[in-house]
Coordinates of C-alpha atoms in Angstrom, one line a residue:
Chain A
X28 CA 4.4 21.9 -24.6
X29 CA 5.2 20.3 -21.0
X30 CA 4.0 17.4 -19.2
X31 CA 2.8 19.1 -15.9
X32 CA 3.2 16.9 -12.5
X33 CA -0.6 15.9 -12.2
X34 CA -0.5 15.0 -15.8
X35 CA 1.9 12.6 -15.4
X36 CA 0.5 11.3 -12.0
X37 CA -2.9 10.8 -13.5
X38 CA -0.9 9.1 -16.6
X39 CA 0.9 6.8 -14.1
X40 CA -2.1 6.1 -12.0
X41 CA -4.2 5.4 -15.3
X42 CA -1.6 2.7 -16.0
X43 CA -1.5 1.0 -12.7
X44 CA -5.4 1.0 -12.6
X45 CA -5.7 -0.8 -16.8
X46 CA -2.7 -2.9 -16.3
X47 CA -4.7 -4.2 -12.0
X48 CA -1.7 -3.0 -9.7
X49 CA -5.0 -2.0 -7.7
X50 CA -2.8 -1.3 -4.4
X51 CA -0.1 0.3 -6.0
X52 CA -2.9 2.4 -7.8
X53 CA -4.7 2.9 -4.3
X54 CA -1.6 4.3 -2.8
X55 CA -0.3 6.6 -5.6
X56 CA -4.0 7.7 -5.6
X57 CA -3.4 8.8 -2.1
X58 CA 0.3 9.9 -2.1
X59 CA 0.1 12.0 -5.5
X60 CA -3.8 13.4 -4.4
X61 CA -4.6 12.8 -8.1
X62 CA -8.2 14.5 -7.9
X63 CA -11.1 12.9 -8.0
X64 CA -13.2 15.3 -10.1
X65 CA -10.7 15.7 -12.2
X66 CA -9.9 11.8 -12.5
X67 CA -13.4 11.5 -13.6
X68 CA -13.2 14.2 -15.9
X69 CA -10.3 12.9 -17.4
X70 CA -11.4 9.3 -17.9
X71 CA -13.3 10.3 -21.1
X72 CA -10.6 11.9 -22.5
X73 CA -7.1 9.8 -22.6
X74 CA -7.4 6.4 -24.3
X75 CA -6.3 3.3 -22.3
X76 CA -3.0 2.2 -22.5
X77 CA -2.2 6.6 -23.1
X78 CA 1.1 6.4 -20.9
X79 CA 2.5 2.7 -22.8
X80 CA 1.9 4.5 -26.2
X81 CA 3.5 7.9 -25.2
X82 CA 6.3 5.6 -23.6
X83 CA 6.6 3.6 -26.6
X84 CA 6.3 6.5 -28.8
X85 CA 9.4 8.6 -27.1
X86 CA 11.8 5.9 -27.0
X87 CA 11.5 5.1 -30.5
X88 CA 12.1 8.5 -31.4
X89 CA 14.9 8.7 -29.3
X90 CA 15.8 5.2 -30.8
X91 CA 16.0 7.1 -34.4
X92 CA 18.3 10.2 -33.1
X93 CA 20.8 7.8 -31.3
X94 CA 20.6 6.3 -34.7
X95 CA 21.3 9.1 -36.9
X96 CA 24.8 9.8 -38.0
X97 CA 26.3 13.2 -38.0
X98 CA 25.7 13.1 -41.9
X99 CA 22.0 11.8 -41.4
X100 CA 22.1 8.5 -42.6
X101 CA 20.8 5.1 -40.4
X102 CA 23.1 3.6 -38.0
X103 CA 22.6 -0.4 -37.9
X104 CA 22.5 -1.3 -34.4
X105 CA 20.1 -2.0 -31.5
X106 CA 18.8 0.1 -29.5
X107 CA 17.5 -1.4 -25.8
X108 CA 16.0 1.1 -22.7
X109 CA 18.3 -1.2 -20.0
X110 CA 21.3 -0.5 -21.9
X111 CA 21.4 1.7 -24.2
X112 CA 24.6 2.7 -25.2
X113 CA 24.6 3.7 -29.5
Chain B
X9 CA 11.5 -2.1 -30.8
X10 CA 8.7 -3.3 -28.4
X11 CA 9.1 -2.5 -24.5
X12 CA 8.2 -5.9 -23.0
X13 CA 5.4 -5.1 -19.7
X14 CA 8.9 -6.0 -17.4
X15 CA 10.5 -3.0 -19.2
X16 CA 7.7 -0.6 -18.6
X17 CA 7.0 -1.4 -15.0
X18 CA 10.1 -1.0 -14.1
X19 CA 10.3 2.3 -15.7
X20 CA 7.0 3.2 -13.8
X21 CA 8.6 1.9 -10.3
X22 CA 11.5 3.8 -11.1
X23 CA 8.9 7.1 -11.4
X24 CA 7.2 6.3 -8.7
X25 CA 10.2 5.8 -6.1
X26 CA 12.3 8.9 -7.7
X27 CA 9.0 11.1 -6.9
X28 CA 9.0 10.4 -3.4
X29 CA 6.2 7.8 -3.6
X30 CA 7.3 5.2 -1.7
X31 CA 3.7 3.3 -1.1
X32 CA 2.8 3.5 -4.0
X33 CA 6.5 1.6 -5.4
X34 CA 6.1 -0.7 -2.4
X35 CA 3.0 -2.0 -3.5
X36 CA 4.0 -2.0 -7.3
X37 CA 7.3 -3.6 -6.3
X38 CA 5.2 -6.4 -4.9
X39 CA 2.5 -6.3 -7.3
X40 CA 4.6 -6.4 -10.3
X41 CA 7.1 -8.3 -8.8
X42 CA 10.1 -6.4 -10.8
X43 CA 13.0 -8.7 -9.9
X44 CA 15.4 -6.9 -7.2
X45 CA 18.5 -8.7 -8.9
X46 CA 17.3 -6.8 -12.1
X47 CA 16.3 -3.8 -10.6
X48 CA 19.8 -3.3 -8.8
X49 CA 21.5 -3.5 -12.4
X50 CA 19.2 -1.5 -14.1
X51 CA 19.6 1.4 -11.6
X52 CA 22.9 2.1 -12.9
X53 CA 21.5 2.4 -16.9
X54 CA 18.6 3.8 -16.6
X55 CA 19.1 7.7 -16.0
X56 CA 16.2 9.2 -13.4
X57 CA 13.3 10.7 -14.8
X58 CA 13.6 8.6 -17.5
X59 CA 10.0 7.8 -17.6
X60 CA 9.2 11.6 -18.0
X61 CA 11.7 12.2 -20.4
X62 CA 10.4 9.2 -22.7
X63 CA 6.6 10.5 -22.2
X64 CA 7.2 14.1 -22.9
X65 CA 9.2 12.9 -26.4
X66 CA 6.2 10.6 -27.5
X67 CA 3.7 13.6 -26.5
X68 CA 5.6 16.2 -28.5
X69 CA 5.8 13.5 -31.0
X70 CA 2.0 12.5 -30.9
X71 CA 1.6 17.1 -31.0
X72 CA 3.8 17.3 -34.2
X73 CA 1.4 14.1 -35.9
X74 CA -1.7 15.7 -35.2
X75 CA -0.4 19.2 -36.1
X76 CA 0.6 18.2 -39.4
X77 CA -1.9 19.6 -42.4
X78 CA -2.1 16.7 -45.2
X79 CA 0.0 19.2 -47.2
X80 CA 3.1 18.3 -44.4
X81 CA 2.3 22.2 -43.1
X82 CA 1.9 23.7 -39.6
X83 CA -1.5 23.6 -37.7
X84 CA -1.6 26.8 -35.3
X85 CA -2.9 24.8 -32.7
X86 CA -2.4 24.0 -28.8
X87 CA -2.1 20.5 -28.0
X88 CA -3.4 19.2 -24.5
X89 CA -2.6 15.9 -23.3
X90 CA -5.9 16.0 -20.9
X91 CA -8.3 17.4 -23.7
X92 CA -6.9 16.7 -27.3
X93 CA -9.0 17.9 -29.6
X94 CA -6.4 18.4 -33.2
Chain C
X14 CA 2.4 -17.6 28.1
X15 CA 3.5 -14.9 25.4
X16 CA 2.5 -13.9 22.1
X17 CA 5.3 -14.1 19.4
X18 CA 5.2 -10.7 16.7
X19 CA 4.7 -13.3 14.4
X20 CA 2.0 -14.6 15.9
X21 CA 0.9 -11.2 16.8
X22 CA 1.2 -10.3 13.5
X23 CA -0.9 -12.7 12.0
X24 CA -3.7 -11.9 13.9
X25 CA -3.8 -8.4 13.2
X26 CA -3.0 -9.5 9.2
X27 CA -6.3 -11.8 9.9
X28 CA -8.3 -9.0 11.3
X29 CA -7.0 -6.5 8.5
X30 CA -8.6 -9.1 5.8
X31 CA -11.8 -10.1 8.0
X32 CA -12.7 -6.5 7.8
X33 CA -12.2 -5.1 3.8
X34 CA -8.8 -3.7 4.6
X35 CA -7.3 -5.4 1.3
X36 CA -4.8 -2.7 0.8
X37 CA -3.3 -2.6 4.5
X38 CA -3.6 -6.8 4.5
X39 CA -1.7 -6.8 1.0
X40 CA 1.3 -4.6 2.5
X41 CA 1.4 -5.8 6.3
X42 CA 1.5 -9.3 4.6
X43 CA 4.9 -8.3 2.7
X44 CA 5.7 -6.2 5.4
X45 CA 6.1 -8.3 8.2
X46 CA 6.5 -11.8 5.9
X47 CA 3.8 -13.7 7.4
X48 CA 4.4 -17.3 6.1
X49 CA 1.7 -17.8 3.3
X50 CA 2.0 -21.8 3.9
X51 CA 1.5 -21.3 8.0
X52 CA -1.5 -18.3 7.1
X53 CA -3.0 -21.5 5.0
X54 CA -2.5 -23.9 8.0
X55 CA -3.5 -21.3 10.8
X56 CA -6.8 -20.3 8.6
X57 CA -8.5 -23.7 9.8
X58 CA -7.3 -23.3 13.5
X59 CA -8.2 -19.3 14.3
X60 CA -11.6 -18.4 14.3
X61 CA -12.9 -15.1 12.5
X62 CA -12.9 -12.0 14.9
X63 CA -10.2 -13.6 17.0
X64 CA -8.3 -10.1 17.6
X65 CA -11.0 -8.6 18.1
X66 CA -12.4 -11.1 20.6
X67 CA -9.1 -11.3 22.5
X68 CA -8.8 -7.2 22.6
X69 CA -12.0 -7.6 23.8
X70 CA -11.4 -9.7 27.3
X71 CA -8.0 -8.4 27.7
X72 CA -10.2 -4.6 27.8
X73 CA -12.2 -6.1 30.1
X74 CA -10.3 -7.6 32.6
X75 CA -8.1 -4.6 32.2
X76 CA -11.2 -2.9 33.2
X77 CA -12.1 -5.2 36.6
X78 CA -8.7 -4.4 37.3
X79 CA -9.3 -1.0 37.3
X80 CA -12.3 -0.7 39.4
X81 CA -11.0 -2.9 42.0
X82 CA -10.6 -1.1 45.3
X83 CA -7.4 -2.0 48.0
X84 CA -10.3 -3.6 49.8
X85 CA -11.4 -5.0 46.7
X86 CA -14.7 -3.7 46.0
X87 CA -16.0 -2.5 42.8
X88 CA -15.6 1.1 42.0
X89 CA -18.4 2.7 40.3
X90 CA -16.9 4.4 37.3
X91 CA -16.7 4.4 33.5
X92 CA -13.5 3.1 31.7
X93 CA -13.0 4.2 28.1
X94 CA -9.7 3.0 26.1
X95 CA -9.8 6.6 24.9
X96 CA -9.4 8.3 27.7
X97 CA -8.4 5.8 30.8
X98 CA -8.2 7.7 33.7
X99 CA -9.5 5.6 36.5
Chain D
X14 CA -18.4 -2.0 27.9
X15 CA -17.3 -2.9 24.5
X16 CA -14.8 -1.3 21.8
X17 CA -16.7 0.7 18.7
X18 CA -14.6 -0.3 15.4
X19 CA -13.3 3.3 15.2
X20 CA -11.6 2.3 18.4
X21 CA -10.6 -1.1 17.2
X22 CA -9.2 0.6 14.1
X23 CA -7.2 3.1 15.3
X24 CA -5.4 0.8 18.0
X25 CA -4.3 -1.6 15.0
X26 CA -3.5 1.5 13.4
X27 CA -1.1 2.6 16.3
X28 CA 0.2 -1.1 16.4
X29 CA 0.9 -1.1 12.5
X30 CA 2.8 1.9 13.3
X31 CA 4.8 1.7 16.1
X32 CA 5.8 -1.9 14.8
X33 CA 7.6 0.1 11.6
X34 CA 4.9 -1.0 9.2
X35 CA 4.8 2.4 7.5
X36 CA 3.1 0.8 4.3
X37 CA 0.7 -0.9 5.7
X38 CA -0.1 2.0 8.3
X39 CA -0.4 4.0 5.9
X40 CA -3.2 1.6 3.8
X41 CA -5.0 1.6 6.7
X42 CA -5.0 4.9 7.6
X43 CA -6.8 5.9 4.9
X44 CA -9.1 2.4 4.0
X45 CA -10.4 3.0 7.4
X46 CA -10.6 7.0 7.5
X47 CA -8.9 6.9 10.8
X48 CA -9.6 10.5 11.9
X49 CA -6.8 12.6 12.0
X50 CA -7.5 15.3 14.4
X51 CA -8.8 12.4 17.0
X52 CA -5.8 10.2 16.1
X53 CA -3.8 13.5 17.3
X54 CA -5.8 13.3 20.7
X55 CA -5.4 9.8 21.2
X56 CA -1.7 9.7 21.2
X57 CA -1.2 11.2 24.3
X58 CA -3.8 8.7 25.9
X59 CA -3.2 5.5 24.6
X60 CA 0.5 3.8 25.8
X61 CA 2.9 2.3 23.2
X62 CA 1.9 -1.6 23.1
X63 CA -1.5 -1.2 24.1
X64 CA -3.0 -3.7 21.2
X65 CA -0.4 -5.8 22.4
X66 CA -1.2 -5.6 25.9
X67 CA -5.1 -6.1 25.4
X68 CA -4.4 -9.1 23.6
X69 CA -2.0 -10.6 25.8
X70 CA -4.4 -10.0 28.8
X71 CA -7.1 -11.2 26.9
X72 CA -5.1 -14.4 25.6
X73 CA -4.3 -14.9 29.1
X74 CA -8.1 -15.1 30.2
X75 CA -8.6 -17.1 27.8
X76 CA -6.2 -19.6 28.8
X77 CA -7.5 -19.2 32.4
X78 CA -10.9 -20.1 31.4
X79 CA -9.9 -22.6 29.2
X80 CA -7.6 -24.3 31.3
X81 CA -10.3 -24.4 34.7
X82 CA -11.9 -27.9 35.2
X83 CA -15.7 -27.6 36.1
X84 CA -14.4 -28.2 39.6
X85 CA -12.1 -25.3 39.6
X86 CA -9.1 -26.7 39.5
X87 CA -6.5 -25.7 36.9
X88 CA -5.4 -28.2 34.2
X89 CA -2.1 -28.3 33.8
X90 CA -1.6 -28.0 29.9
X91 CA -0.1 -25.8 27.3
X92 CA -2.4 -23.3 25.3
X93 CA -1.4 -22.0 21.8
X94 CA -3.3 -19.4 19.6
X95 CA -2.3 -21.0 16.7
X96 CA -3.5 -24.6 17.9
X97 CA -5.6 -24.1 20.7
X98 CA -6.8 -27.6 21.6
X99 CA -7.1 -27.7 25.2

């Protein structure tokens, strides 16, 4: 299952909206035409803070494979988004 | 491991400008005021589309969770970001 | 007597915020670095609708201009700033 | 003869944009529903520098009307926009 472009725009202008970057929110609403209708629609369905969780949700698992040894076991070491190097 | 709100708007500003929406990264720049000293190291760590590639992992993640029967088997089940219903 | 673009520039960042523009005021305001400490001191010193007041005479006169004959008579004719012609 | 706020509008809009404020030109553009297809028209009408002009010559009236004793005579004195105390 894929992620599709206006997913991930409506995710993104979700967060700027909850998190009050209202002109950054304004302008991706514009730039990305993130439909109205559909935002509305929408607005039901995906809890707030939807793209933190996903975000938070990924790296960890990526966190756990860079971790994992060849053999399967845990690898002691931290794990950081701005410099991740294990 | 936590992303801190510095982490994940930079990640989002990092979207936003690799997608072409320059307005919308403008404003966020300024809104979120993700510091330029950081941002200038960060651009060589952080591999594009990394924001994508984290929220398709924590979706597919979040799919295999809700799939999962009590018993640990396979649910036969589509999985919809904008209308999840398993 | 000339206008500076930065005083220029404040009055159209004025006007911009007089009239529910938030958005454009927001980015003209990082855009063209209109110094927040002389906004606070010229706030007390230009009056609301000054842009549009000075657009206003400088139309007008513009106008008399215009309709002035050689001899310097009036001409009898419209003068729109959308389609100037006479 | 006086300037409807479409008109108003769309001459800041020009200004915002021929003075390489893209961001903010592009906030206004669409906070004010500047109209497209009549922006298109206007170009050809209306010359580069035409806020700037209107205000100048409206500035300059200003100063002209400030600056005239009840007798007519001129008063010799500076006149600033941003402290306009004569």
């Amino acid at each position: 299952m894929a992620l599709t472009s206006d997913e991930m725009n409506y995710l993104v202008y979700r967060y700027l909206l909850e998190n009050g970057f209202t002109h950054a929110a304004f302008a991706l609403g514009h730039e990305s035409r993130v439909d109205g209708a559909k935002v509305a629609e929408g607005d039901e369905k995906i809890p707030p803070g939807a793209l933190i969780a996903f975000t938070q949700k990924g790296l960890q698992y990526c966190e756990i494979e860079a971790n994992l040894n060849d053999d399967g076991t845990d690898v002691d070491a931290d794990f950081s988004i701005l410099s991740a190097k294990d």
